[in-house]
Short mmCIF file of C-alpha atoms in Angstrom, two decimals:
data_model
loop_
_atom_site.label_atom_id
_atom_site.label_comp_id
_atom_site.label_asym_id
_atom_site.label_seq_id
_atom_site.Cartn_x
_atom_site.Cartn_y
_atom_site.Cartn_z
CA UNK A 1 9.95 -12.02 46.64
CA UNK A 2 7.61 -10.67 44.03
CA UNK A 3 8.64 -8.12 41.45
CA UNK A 4 7.66 -4.53 42.11
CA UNK A 5 6.17 -2.14 39.62
CA UNK A 6 9.16 0.16 39.96
CA UNK A 7 11.46 -2.69 38.90
CA UNK A 8 9.31 -3.15 35.82
CA UNK A 9 9.29 0.57 35.15
CA UNK A 10 13.07 0.72 35.39
CA UNK A 11 13.35 -2.00 32.77
CA UNK A 12 10.81 -0.37 30.42
CA UNK A 13 12.50 3.03 30.74
CA UNK A 14 15.83 1.43 29.95
CA UNK A 15 14.39 -0.32 26.88
CA UNK A 16 12.87 2.95 25.69
CA UNK A 17 16.10 4.80 26.27
CA UNK A 18 18.13 2.27 24.27
CA UNK A 19 15.81 2.82 21.29
CA UNK A 20 15.74 6.61 21.69
CA UNK A 21 19.54 6.56 21.79
CA UNK A 22 19.80 4.28 18.76
CA UNK A 23 21.63 1.62 20.77
CA UNK A 24 20.00 -1.03 18.61
CA UNK A 25 22.45 -3.85 19.32
CA UNK A 26 22.07 -3.47 23.07
CA UNK A 27 18.31 -3.25 22.58
CA UNK A 28 18.30 -6.49 20.61
CA UNK A 29 20.33 -8.19 23.34
CA UNK A 30 17.36 -7.69 25.67
CA UNK A 31 15.34 -10.17 23.62
CA UNK A 32 15.42 -13.94 24.07
CA UNK A 33 16.40 -16.06 21.05
CA UNK A 34 12.77 -17.11 20.57
CA UNK A 35 11.41 -13.59 20.97
CA UNK A 36 8.60 -12.07 18.92
CA UNK A 37 8.52 -8.35 18.19
CA UNK A 38 5.03 -7.60 16.94
CA UNK A 39 3.14 -4.53 15.73
CA UNK A 40 -0.30 -5.67 14.53
CA UNK A 41 -2.03 -4.00 11.58
CA UNK A 42 -5.73 -3.17 11.42
CA UNK A 43 -6.60 -3.88 15.05
CA UNK A 44 -5.00 -5.27 18.19
CA UNK A 45 -6.52 -8.75 18.33
CA UNK A 46 -5.59 -10.22 14.95
CA UNK A 47 -4.31 -13.73 14.37
CA UNK A 48 -0.86 -13.09 12.85
CA UNK A 49 -0.96 -16.37 10.95
CA UNK A 50 -4.12 -15.25 9.10
CA UNK A 51 -3.81 -11.47 9.08
CA UNK A 52 -1.05 -9.14 7.94
CA UNK A 53 0.91 -7.16 10.56
CA UNK A 54 2.94 -3.96 10.38
CA UNK A 55 5.88 -5.77 11.97
CA UNK A 56 6.04 -9.42 13.01
CA UNK A 57 9.70 -10.19 13.58
CA UNK A 58 11.61 -13.06 15.02
CA UNK A 59 15.13 -12.36 16.19
CA UNK A 60 16.56 -13.00 12.73
CA UNK A 61 14.31 -10.37 11.18
CA UNK A 62 15.08 -7.93 13.97
CA UNK A 63 18.75 -8.44 13.20
CA UNK A 64 18.08 -7.67 9.52
CA UNK A 65 16.42 -4.39 10.47
CA UNK A 66 19.32 -3.42 12.71
CA UNK A 67 21.87 -4.44 10.08
CA UNK A 68 20.09 -2.26 7.54
CA UNK A 69 19.99 0.71 9.92
CA UNK A 70 23.74 0.31 10.44
CA UNK A 71 24.57 -0.25 6.76
CA UNK A 72 25.12 3.38 5.86
CA UNK A 73 22.60 2.97 3.03
CA UNK A 74 19.31 3.20 4.96
CA UNK A 75 18.36 6.37 3.12
CA UNK A 76 15.04 6.74 4.93
CA UNK A 77 17.08 7.20 8.11
CA UNK A 78 19.57 9.71 6.74
CA UNK A 79 19.41 11.65 8.93
CA UNK A 80 18.01 9.30 11.55
CA UNK A 81 14.63 10.05 13.10
CA UNK A 82 14.83 11.58 16.54
CA UNK A 83 12.44 9.75 18.82
CA UNK A 84 11.18 10.27 22.36
CA UNK A 85 9.23 7.54 24.09
CA UNK A 86 7.19 8.17 27.21
CA UNK A 87 6.10 5.11 29.15
CA UNK A 88 3.14 5.21 31.51
CA UNK A 89 0.20 3.28 33.01
CA UNK A 90 2.47 0.33 33.85
CA UNK A 91 0.58 -2.71 35.12
CA UNK A 92 1.80 -6.13 36.19
CA UNK A 93 -0.77 -8.61 34.94
CA UNK A 94 0.77 -11.79 36.27
CA UNK A 95 3.96 -13.19 37.66
CA UNK A 96 4.96 -16.83 37.90
CA UNK A 97 7.98 -17.13 40.15
CA UNK A 98 8.67 -20.76 39.27
CA UNK A 99 8.97 -20.15 35.54
CA UNK A 100 10.08 -16.54 35.78
CA UNK A 101 7.26 -15.49 33.46
CA UNK A 102 6.11 -11.92 33.93
CA UNK A 103 3.30 -10.28 31.95
CA UNK A 104 3.20 -6.50 31.83
CA UNK A 105 1.23 -3.85 29.97
CA UNK A 106 1.91 -0.14 29.58
CA UNK A 107 1.04 2.84 27.46
CA UNK A 108 3.61 4.43 25.20
CA UNK A 109 3.58 7.91 23.74
CA UNK A 110 6.10 8.02 20.90
CA UNK A 111 7.04 11.28 19.23
CA UNK A 112 9.17 11.08 16.09
CA UNK A 113 10.87 13.97 14.38
CA UNK A 114 11.98 13.33 10.81
CA UNK A 115 12.10 15.47 7.68
CA UNK A 116 11.03 18.48 9.80
CA UNK A 117 7.79 16.67 10.59
CA UNK A 118 6.71 15.62 14.06
CA UNK A 119 4.62 12.45 14.19
CA UNK A 120 2.88 11.29 17.35
CA UNK A 121 2.02 7.67 17.95
CA UNK A 122 0.38 6.23 21.00
CA UNK A 123 0.31 2.54 21.73
CA UNK A 124 -0.89 0.04 24.26
CA UNK A 125 2.11 -2.24 24.76
CA UNK A 126 2.20 -5.80 26.02
CA UNK A 127 5.40 -7.43 27.26
CA UNK A 128 6.23 -10.97 28.27
CA UNK A 129 9.46 -11.23 30.26
CA UNK A 130 11.62 -14.06 31.44
CA UNK A 131 12.91 -12.83 34.80
CA UNK A 132 15.04 -15.83 35.75
CA UNK A 133 18.27 -14.11 34.80
CA UNK A 134 19.50 -10.60 35.34
CA UNK A 135 18.92 -8.67 33.18
CA UNK A 136 15.51 -10.02 32.27
CA UNK A 137 14.87 -10.99 28.70
CA UNK A 138 11.92 -9.96 26.57
CA UNK A 139 10.13 -12.94 25.08
CA UNK A 140 7.39 -10.94 23.43
CA UNK A 141 6.90 -7.27 22.74
CA UNK A 142 3.59 -6.32 21.19
CA UNK A 143 2.94 -2.70 20.28
CA UNK A 144 -0.73 -1.97 19.62
CA UNK A 145 -0.62 1.37 17.83
CA UNK A 146 -3.74 3.49 18.16
CA UNK A 147 -3.48 4.17 14.42
CA UNK A 148 -2.70 0.60 13.36
CA UNK A 149 -5.69 0.58 11.01
CA UNK A 150 -4.89 3.93 9.41
CA UNK A 151 -2.64 4.98 6.57
CA UNK A 152 0.81 5.33 8.15
CA UNK A 153 3.67 7.47 7.04
CA UNK A 154 6.95 5.70 6.45
CA UNK A 155 8.10 4.20 9.75
CA UNK A 156 11.73 3.26 9.19
CA UNK A 157 12.75 3.48 12.85
CA UNK A 158 12.22 0.71 15.39
CA UNK A 159 8.91 1.08 17.21
CA UNK B 1 -4.95 28.38 -18.44
CA UNK B 2 -4.76 24.96 -20.07
CA UNK B 3 -1.40 23.27 -19.52
CA UNK B 4 0.20 22.44 -22.83
CA UNK B 5 0.02 18.67 -22.43
CA UNK B 6 1.61 17.95 -25.79
CA UNK B 7 4.88 19.54 -24.73
CA UNK B 8 5.04 18.05 -21.23
CA UNK B 9 5.83 14.52 -22.37
CA UNK B 10 8.69 14.24 -24.81
CA UNK B 11 9.88 10.78 -25.72
CA UNK B 12 12.76 10.78 -23.23
CA UNK B 13 11.89 13.81 -21.11
CA UNK B 14 9.03 14.57 -18.75
CA UNK B 15 8.23 18.03 -17.49
CA UNK B 16 8.22 18.52 -13.73
CA UNK B 17 4.72 20.03 -13.76
CA UNK B 18 3.34 16.56 -14.55
CA UNK B 19 4.09 15.84 -10.88
CA UNK B 20 3.61 19.24 -9.27
CA UNK B 21 0.81 21.16 -10.98
CA UNK B 22 -2.58 20.87 -9.20
CA UNK B 23 -4.32 21.69 -12.52
CA UNK B 24 -2.70 18.64 -14.08
CA UNK B 25 -3.88 16.56 -11.13
CA UNK B 26 -7.47 17.78 -11.61
CA UNK B 27 -7.28 16.78 -15.27
CA UNK B 28 -5.88 13.38 -14.33
CA UNK B 29 -8.85 12.75 -12.07
CA UNK B 30 -11.21 13.68 -14.88
CA UNK B 31 -9.48 12.26 -17.95
CA UNK B 32 -7.59 9.27 -16.53
CA UNK B 33 -9.40 8.08 -13.41
CA UNK B 34 -12.86 8.88 -14.78
CA UNK B 35 -12.06 7.32 -18.16
CA UNK B 36 -9.77 4.30 -17.71
CA UNK B 37 -10.48 0.97 -16.12
CA UNK B 38 -9.48 1.54 -12.49
CA UNK B 39 -8.68 -1.29 -10.08
CA UNK B 40 -11.08 -1.44 -7.12
CA UNK B 41 -10.33 -4.75 -5.43
CA UNK B 42 -10.02 -8.48 -5.74
CA UNK B 43 -12.99 -10.84 -5.45
CA UNK B 44 -11.08 -12.63 -2.67
CA UNK B 45 -11.68 -9.54 -0.50
CA UNK B 46 -15.46 -10.08 -0.69
CA UNK B 47 -15.87 -13.87 -0.80
CA UNK B 48 -19.34 -14.22 0.77
CA UNK B 49 -22.76 -12.90 -0.31
CA UNK B 50 -23.28 -9.50 1.33
CA UNK B 51 -19.55 -8.84 1.70
CA UNK B 52 -18.51 -5.37 0.68
CA UNK B 53 -15.43 -3.19 0.42
CA UNK B 54 -15.39 0.61 0.10
CA UNK B 55 -12.74 2.29 -1.99
CA UNK B 56 -12.30 5.03 -4.59
CA UNK B 57 -12.18 5.52 -8.32
CA UNK B 58 -10.22 8.75 -8.41
CA UNK B 59 -12.40 11.11 -6.41
CA UNK B 60 -15.48 8.88 -6.50
CA UNK B 61 -16.17 6.94 -3.32
CA UNK B 62 -17.45 3.50 -4.33
CA UNK B 63 -18.82 0.34 -2.72
CA UNK B 64 -17.83 -3.00 -4.19
CA UNK B 65 -20.40 -5.59 -3.10
CA UNK B 66 -21.17 -9.23 -3.64
CA UNK B 67 -24.92 -9.75 -4.01
CA UNK B 68 -26.85 -12.76 -2.75
CA UNK B 69 -26.64 -14.38 -6.21
CA UNK B 70 -22.85 -14.02 -6.16
CA UNK B 71 -22.76 -11.17 -8.69
CA UNK B 72 -20.37 -8.27 -8.13
CA UNK B 73 -21.74 -4.73 -8.10
CA UNK B 74 -20.01 -1.37 -7.94
CA UNK B 75 -21.99 1.60 -6.62
CA UNK B 76 -21.22 5.24 -5.95
CA UNK B 77 -21.03 5.63 -2.18
CA UNK B 78 -23.17 8.76 -1.96
CA UNK B 79 -26.73 9.16 -0.73
CA UNK B 80 -29.00 10.36 -3.52
CA UNK B 81 -30.80 12.69 -1.11
CA UNK B 82 -28.22 15.09 0.32
CA UNK B 83 -24.94 13.41 -0.50
CA UNK B 84 -23.24 11.79 2.53
CA UNK B 85 -21.44 8.52 1.96
CA UNK B 86 -23.82 5.74 2.96
CA UNK B 87 -21.11 3.31 4.08
CA UNK B 88 -18.16 4.42 6.20
CA UNK B 89 -16.60 1.02 6.89
CA UNK B 90 -13.75 -0.34 4.78
CA UNK B 91 -15.00 -3.91 4.83
CA UNK B 92 -18.14 -5.54 6.10
CA UNK B 93 -21.18 -7.62 5.31
CA UNK B 94 -24.57 -6.05 4.79
CA UNK B 95 -27.59 -6.37 2.54
CA UNK B 96 -28.46 -2.71 3.12
CA UNK B 97 -26.79 0.67 3.32
CA UNK B 98 -28.62 3.33 5.29
CA UNK B 99 -27.69 6.97 5.27
CA UNK B 100 -28.06 8.02 8.92
CA UNK B 101 -28.91 11.62 8.04
CA UNK B 102 -32.58 11.07 7.01
CA UNK B 103 -32.59 7.26 6.96
CA UNK B 104 -32.82 6.81 3.22
CA UNK B 105 -32.05 3.11 2.84
CA UNK B 106 -30.68 1.18 -0.13
CA UNK B 107 -30.22 -2.52 -0.70
CA UNK B 108 -26.77 -3.67 -1.76
CA UNK B 109 -27.76 -3.67 -5.42
CA UNK B 110 -28.30 0.08 -4.97
CA UNK B 111 -32.11 0.08 -5.02
CA UNK B 112 -33.75 2.71 -2.81
CA UNK B 113 -35.92 0.61 -0.50
CA UNK B 114 -36.72 2.96 2.34
CA UNK B 115 -37.65 6.65 2.62
CA UNK B 116 -39.15 7.85 5.93
CA UNK B 117 -42.44 9.76 5.66
CA UNK B 118 -42.68 9.28 1.88
CA UNK B 119 -46.04 11.06 1.74
CA UNK B 120 -44.10 14.33 2.00
CA UNK B 121 -42.84 13.82 -1.53
CA UNK B 122 -45.22 14.64 -4.36
CA UNK B 123 -46.56 12.35 -7.06
CA UNK B 124 -43.52 12.90 -9.28
CA UNK B 125 -41.20 11.31 -6.72
CA UNK B 126 -39.83 8.19 -8.37
CA UNK B 127 -37.79 6.08 -6.01
CA UNK B 128 -36.80 3.73 -8.82
CA UNK B 129 -34.71 6.55 -10.22
CA UNK B 130 -33.11 7.41 -6.89
CA UNK B 131 -31.09 4.30 -6.23
CA UNK B 132 -27.38 4.57 -5.53
CA UNK B 133 -25.66 5.49 -8.79
CA UNK B 134 -23.91 2.61 -10.49
CA UNK B 135 -20.39 2.82 -11.83
CA UNK B 136 -20.91 2.68 -15.61
CA UNK B 137 -19.01 -0.56 -16.10
CA UNK B 138 -17.56 -3.22 -13.84
CA UNK B 139 -15.56 -6.21 -15.01
CA UNK B 140 -13.02 -8.64 -13.64
CA UNK B 141 -10.05 -10.60 -14.86
CA UNK B 142 -8.59 -13.42 -12.71
CA UNK B 143 -10.66 -11.96 -9.88
CA UNK B 144 -9.11 -8.49 -10.19
CA UNK B 145 -12.14 -6.18 -10.31
CA UNK B 146 -12.01 -2.93 -12.24
CA UNK B 147 -14.53 -0.16 -12.59
CA UNK B 148 -14.88 2.29 -15.44
CA UNK B 149 -16.81 5.55 -15.04
CA UNK B 150 -17.68 5.73 -18.74
CA UNK B 151 -19.95 3.52 -20.86
CA UNK B 152 -17.79 3.65 -23.94
CA UNK B 153 -14.21 2.67 -24.56
CA UNK B 154 -12.42 -0.64 -24.73
CA UNK B 155 -13.55 -3.70 -22.81
CA UNK B 156 -11.45 -4.62 -19.77
CA UNK B 157 -9.66 -7.38 -21.66
CA UNK B 158 -8.88 -5.05 -24.54
CA UNK B 159 -7.66 -2.48 -22.03
CA UNK B 160 -5.39 -4.98 -20.24
CA UNK B 161 -4.04 -6.25 -23.57
CA UNK B 162 -0.92 -8.39 -23.24
CA UNK B 163 -0.98 -8.06 -19.45
CA UNK B 164 -3.69 -10.75 -19.24
CA UNK B 165 -1.05 -13.41 -19.92
CA UNK B 166 0.90 -12.27 -16.86
CA UNK B 167 -2.22 -12.15 -14.68
CA UNK B 168 -2.95 -15.73 -15.77
CA UNK B 169 0.57 -16.75 -14.75
CA UNK B 170 0.18 -14.92 -11.44
CA UNK B 171 -3.05 -16.75 -10.60
CA UNK B 172 -1.52 -20.06 -11.68
CA UNK B 173 1.09 -19.91 -8.89
CA UNK B 174 -1.74 -20.96 -6.59
CA UNK B 175 -2.59 -24.65 -7.04
CA UNK B 176 -6.31 -23.83 -7.15
CA UNK B 177 -5.61 -21.37 -9.97
CA UNK B 178 -7.33 -18.75 -7.84
CA UNK B 179 -5.82 -15.88 -5.94
CA UNK B 180 -6.52 -15.94 -2.23
CA UNK B 181 -5.59 -13.22 0.21
CA UNK B 182 -4.46 -12.93 3.78
CA UNK B 183 -6.72 -10.79 5.93
CA UNK B 184 -5.81 -7.17 6.47
CA UNK B 185 -4.24 -4.42 4.43
CA UNK B 186 -0.88 -2.65 4.61
CA UNK B 187 -1.56 1.08 4.35
CA UNK B 188 1.11 3.67 3.70
CA UNK B 189 1.04 7.30 2.68
CA UNK B 190 3.58 9.74 1.28
CA UNK B 191 3.72 13.41 0.41
CA UNK B 192 4.39 13.01 -3.27
CA UNK B 193 2.76 12.44 -6.62
CA UNK B 194 1.03 9.12 -7.35
CA UNK B 195 3.03 8.45 -10.51
CA UNK B 196 6.29 7.97 -8.58
CA UNK B 197 4.80 4.73 -7.26
CA UNK B 198 3.77 3.64 -10.77
CA UNK B 199 7.27 4.26 -12.12
CA UNK B 200 8.88 2.60 -9.12
CA UNK B 201 6.76 -0.57 -9.39
CA UNK B 202 8.56 -1.41 -12.63
CA UNK B 203 11.99 0.12 -12.11
CA UNK B 204 14.72 -2.52 -11.83
CA UNK B 205 17.37 0.20 -12.29
CA UNK B 206 16.84 1.53 -8.74
CA UNK B 207 16.90 -1.77 -6.87
CA UNK B 208 20.67 -2.09 -6.63
CA UNK B 209 21.01 1.56 -5.65
CA UNK B 210 18.16 2.76 -3.41
CA UNK B 211 17.72 -0.67 -1.81
CA UNK B 212 21.39 -1.34 -1.18
CA UNK B 213 20.67 -1.67 2.55
CA UNK B 214 18.08 -4.39 2.10
CA UNK B 215 18.61 -6.36 -1.08
CA UNK B 216 20.36 -9.73 -0.84
CA UNK B 217 23.49 -10.46 -2.93
CA UNK B 218 21.55 -13.16 -4.84
CA UNK B 219 18.78 -10.74 -5.78
CA UNK B 220 21.34 -8.09 -6.65
CA UNK B 221 22.80 -10.53 -9.15
CA UNK B 222 19.49 -10.67 -11.06
CA UNK B 223 19.44 -6.94 -11.41
CA UNK B 224 23.14 -6.49 -12.14
CA UNK B 225 23.35 -9.30 -14.67
CA UNK B 226 20.49 -7.73 -16.51
CA UNK B 227 18.69 -11.03 -17.02
CA UNK B 228 15.14 -10.34 -18.10
CA UNK B 229 13.64 -7.34 -19.80
CA UNK B 230 11.27 -4.43 -19.43
CA UNK B 231 8.21 -4.14 -21.68
CA UNK B 232 5.96 -1.26 -22.67
CA UNK B 233 2.78 -3.31 -22.92
CA UNK B 234 -0.40 -1.64 -24.12
CA UNK B 235 0.14 1.40 -21.92
CA UNK B 236 1.08 -0.65 -18.87
CA UNK B 237 4.53 -1.52 -17.55
CA UNK B 238 6.16 -4.92 -17.14
CA UNK B 239 9.50 -6.04 -15.80
CA UNK B 240 9.82 -9.61 -16.88
CA UNK B 241 12.41 -11.83 -15.25
CA UNK B 242 10.75 -15.11 -16.13
CA UNK B 243 13.94 -15.96 -18.08
CA UNK B 244 15.40 -16.44 -14.64
CA UNK B 245 12.46 -18.55 -13.54
CA UNK B 246 8.68 -18.50 -13.17
CA UNK B 247 6.92 -16.52 -10.45
CA UNK B 248 8.18 -18.42 -7.42
CA UNK B 249 5.84 -19.79 -4.78
CA UNK B 250 8.21 -18.52 -2.09
CA UNK B 251 7.78 -14.96 -3.44
CA UNK B 252 11.53 -14.52 -3.49
CA UNK B 253 13.32 -12.18 -5.88
CA UNK B 254 14.29 -15.12 -8.05
CA UNK B 255 12.06 -14.89 -11.07
CA UNK B 256 8.59 -13.89 -12.09
CA UNK B 257 7.59 -10.35 -13.02
CA UNK B 258 6.36 -6.99 -11.83
CA UNK B 259 3.26 -5.46 -13.37
CA UNK B 260 2.04 -1.90 -13.28
CA UNK B 261 -1.46 -1.75 -14.67
CA UNK B 262 -2.20 1.86 -15.48
CA UNK B 263 -3.38 3.86 -13.61
CA UNK B 264 -3.47 2.29 -10.15
CA UNK B 265 -2.64 -1.42 -9.80
CA UNK B 266 0.74 -2.97 -9.05
CA UNK B 267 1.25 -6.74 -8.88
CA UNK B 268 4.58 -8.16 -7.79
CA UNK B 269 5.81 -11.07 -5.70
CA UNK B 270 3.18 -11.68 -2.98
CA UNK B 271 1.64 -8.24 -3.16
CA UNK B 272 -1.27 -6.52 -4.83
CA UNK B 273 -0.82 -2.78 -4.38
CA UNK B 274 -3.51 -0.21 -5.05
CA UNK B 275 -2.35 3.35 -5.65
CA UNK B 276 -4.75 6.04 -4.48
CA UNK B 277 -4.01 9.59 -5.58
CA UNK B 278 -5.22 12.08 -2.95
CA UNK B 279 -3.69 15.33 -4.25
CA UNK B 280 -0.90 16.32 -6.60
CA UNK B 281 1.51 15.87 -3.67
CA UNK B 282 -0.24 13.19 -1.63
CA UNK B 283 -0.68 9.47 -2.32
CA UNK B 284 -1.83 6.44 -0.38
CA UNK B 285 -0.83 2.84 -1.05
CA UNK B 286 -3.03 -0.09 0.01
CA UNK B 287 -1.42 -3.53 -0.21
CA UNK B 288 -3.09 -6.93 0.00
CA UNK B 289 -0.92 -9.99 0.56
CA UNK B 290 -1.54 -13.08 -1.55
CA UNK B 291 -2.01 -16.47 0.05
CA UNK B 292 -1.41 -19.55 -2.07
CA UNK B 293 -3.31 -22.79 -2.08
CA UNK B 294 -1.37 -26.02 -2.46
CA UNK B 295 1.73 -24.97 -0.55
CA UNK B 296 2.65 -25.81 3.04
CA UNK B 297 1.25 -23.33 5.55
CA UNK B 298 4.78 -22.35 6.61
CA UNK B 299 5.51 -21.20 3.06
CA UNK B 300 2.48 -18.93 3.15
CA UNK B 301 3.41 -17.55 6.54
CA UNK B 302 6.98 -16.97 5.37
CA UNK B 303 5.62 -15.06 2.36
CA UNK B 304 3.61 -12.82 4.67
CA UNK B 305 6.49 -12.33 7.13
CA UNK B 306 8.86 -11.40 4.27
CA UNK B 307 6.28 -8.99 2.89
CA UNK B 308 5.96 -7.31 6.31
CA UNK B 309 9.72 -7.09 6.78
CA UNK B 310 10.29 -5.57 3.34
CA UNK B 311 7.18 -3.72 2.17
CA UNK B 312 4.91 -2.47 4.97
CA UNK B 313 5.05 1.02 6.44
CA UNK B 314 8.10 -0.21 8.36
CA UNK B 315 9.49 -2.25 5.46
CA UNK B 316 13.21 -2.40 4.80
CA UNK B 317 12.61 -1.76 1.09
CA UNK B 318 9.47 0.31 1.12
CA UNK B 319 10.59 2.97 3.59
CA UNK B 320 13.39 3.94 1.21
CA UNK B 321 10.90 4.09 -1.68
CA UNK B 322 8.58 6.33 0.34
CA UNK B 323 11.56 8.48 1.31
CA UNK B 324 12.67 9.00 -2.29
CA UNK B 325 9.11 9.83 -3.40
CA UNK B 326 9.02 12.67 -0.86
CA UNK B 327 12.51 13.87 -1.79
CA UNK B 328 11.47 13.89 -5.45
CA UNK B 329 8.43 16.03 -4.71
CA UNK B 330 10.76 18.45 -2.92
CA UNK B 331 13.31 18.51 -5.73
CA UNK B 332 10.72 19.09 -8.44
CA UNK B 333 9.52 22.29 -6.76
CA UNK B 334 12.50 23.96 -8.41
CA UNK B 335 11.79 25.62 -11.72
CA UNK B 336 15.52 26.05 -12.31
CA UNK B 337 15.51 22.60 -13.94
CA UNK B 338 12.39 21.80 -15.90
CA UNK B 339 12.86 18.22 -17.13
CA UNK B 340 13.25 14.67 -15.79
CA UNK B 341 15.27 12.23 -17.88
CA UNK B 342 13.75 8.94 -19.04
CA UNK B 343 16.31 8.07 -21.71
CA UNK B 344 17.71 4.71 -20.61
CA UNK B 345 17.70 2.14 -23.35
CA UNK B 346 16.48 4.43 -26.12
CA UNK B 347 19.23 3.27 -28.48
CA UNK B 348 18.95 -0.42 -27.68
CA UNK B 349 15.24 -1.11 -27.20
CA UNK B 350 13.48 -3.09 -29.89
CA UNK B 351 10.12 -4.58 -30.69
CA UNK B 352 9.85 -8.18 -29.50
CA UNK B 353 6.66 -10.20 -29.55
CA UNK B 354 4.83 -7.10 -30.71
CA UNK B 355 5.93 -4.87 -27.81
CA UNK B 356 8.74 -2.37 -27.36
CA UNK B 357 11.17 -4.16 -25.09
CA UNK B 358 14.25 -2.94 -23.28
CA UNK B 359 17.05 -4.43 -21.26
CA UNK B 360 16.43 -5.09 -17.57
CA UNK B 361 17.54 -1.67 -16.30
CA UNK B 362 16.00 0.37 -19.11
CA UNK B 363 13.13 2.86 -19.02
CA UNK B 364 11.17 1.58 -22.02
CA UNK B 365 8.21 0.64 -19.80
CA UNK B 366 8.11 4.14 -18.29
CA UNK B 367 8.12 5.77 -21.70
CA UNK B 368 5.23 3.51 -22.68
CA UNK B 369 3.19 4.43 -19.62
CA UNK B 370 3.75 8.13 -20.17
CA UNK B 371 2.71 7.88 -23.81
CA UNK B 372 -0.49 6.29 -22.50
CA UNK B 373 -0.82 9.10 -19.94
CA UNK B 374 -0.29 11.64 -22.71
CA UNK B 375 -2.91 10.05 -24.95
CA UNK B 376 -5.56 10.34 -22.24
CA UNK B 377 -4.50 13.82 -21.24
CA UNK B 378 -4.44 15.05 -24.83
CA UNK B 379 -8.15 14.20 -24.96
CA UNK B 380 -8.48 16.51 -21.96
CA UNK B 381 -6.62 19.26 -23.75
CA UNK B 382 -8.72 19.01 -26.91
CA UNK B 383 -12.07 18.95 -25.09
CA UNK B 384 -11.02 21.92 -22.96
CA UNK B 385 -9.88 23.70 -26.08
CA UNK B 386 -13.26 23.07 -27.69
CA UNK B 387 -15.02 24.44 -24.61
CA UNK B 388 -13.08 27.70 -24.60
#
């Protein structure tokens, strides 16, 4: 049976909620061991082996970010940013039932409140899932920020 | 009213208005950024004929171009007719720049080569005199290109002074002896004065404190053991930990040096940071990431990945730096306390190799940079005085 869009939406809402609620460890558990968490810089279609990114993490680097946020000394998150993510325009691009590979895109509106300043980001997000197990795992999360070529304010929270 | 520059910089004290007074900022644009050699880019950003990069010298928009003969040119990015910038892209390749307003067209050496309906201008119209204005001087050292808005003053090498030795060592990490760059730029902004970033680029004292959440125990050891030194070098700042080892190819915190080349270039580990002052309380940082020749590709990629993890807009180190810059701007709004303290190492610094040198966590290099700042700004004060 093929995967429905509402199943995908449920997963994306849950992922967004984990981040909004600062449940970073549970969020990280959604990712496969070989996952890539990628926020390109400059434009969406860069080659990350030739071009610098805003974030290009493997699971080890993701763990370093989470460890820092939990250290009690992440001063840029004291107090922590409050973040709301709205997920929309969800599309299933492809599904391969044999391998469990599922490719999804969506739009994200992210509003951050920190230091009395509200910052709005929008992004076109691309996800690759492995759906063989429940819950699914994220093999690749790519966040194409609209402003990825612009000067960004400090972004110490997880996008 | 002219700020009393002389009193704002004491040897170990700096007045808060140096960071908060818009009048001081205006003078800095005029008497520092329009007088000093200002970093505009590295030749590796414009490798091919026709390649260009747009950037700023203080408030002057400029175009750094490579001409067809390979020469580097630095032009003011402003149409001679009515004033719009003639190039709005950050990087590109073009032999011509055309202002879309009335189609005045310049070649990339700045020559005015096209004016629509030229018969409308009288016989005195001299297009040879209406090319894009050139920055008075342009020069490079190890591919780092600097522009200077004035004809007179020291040559670039004289201006860099002892720093040239460190730039040589930096370039030598690459087997080709030439600095190469990854594509793309990390761009970050903060609501604070530009000089916080200059101080912070050579400030080992803060690493074990502000970066407690990110620094590794091994790196912490370097800073805590106090191996290495800080140097006030010809108006620029150096933290030198080459005692611990040369600049490492893996860009780790295990040796090498940090350089702050007054007023806007920072070189450390795998990064070349350009500081762009926007206003007294607004600054942008543009960072290029160095790519080495002669090392395995995975080493280069690791260098870039580490740089992203630690120093981009989402960097585990840099976000705390940006945070403290904004908190400092907030704190310095208070007139209840007038002075900042830059006294570390005053009673133990000494001249070594011709330069005032302090222990690893000292503030000797900051005092040197602010004496340089003061020297330029005193020239402002005296010429304003003469005008009044």
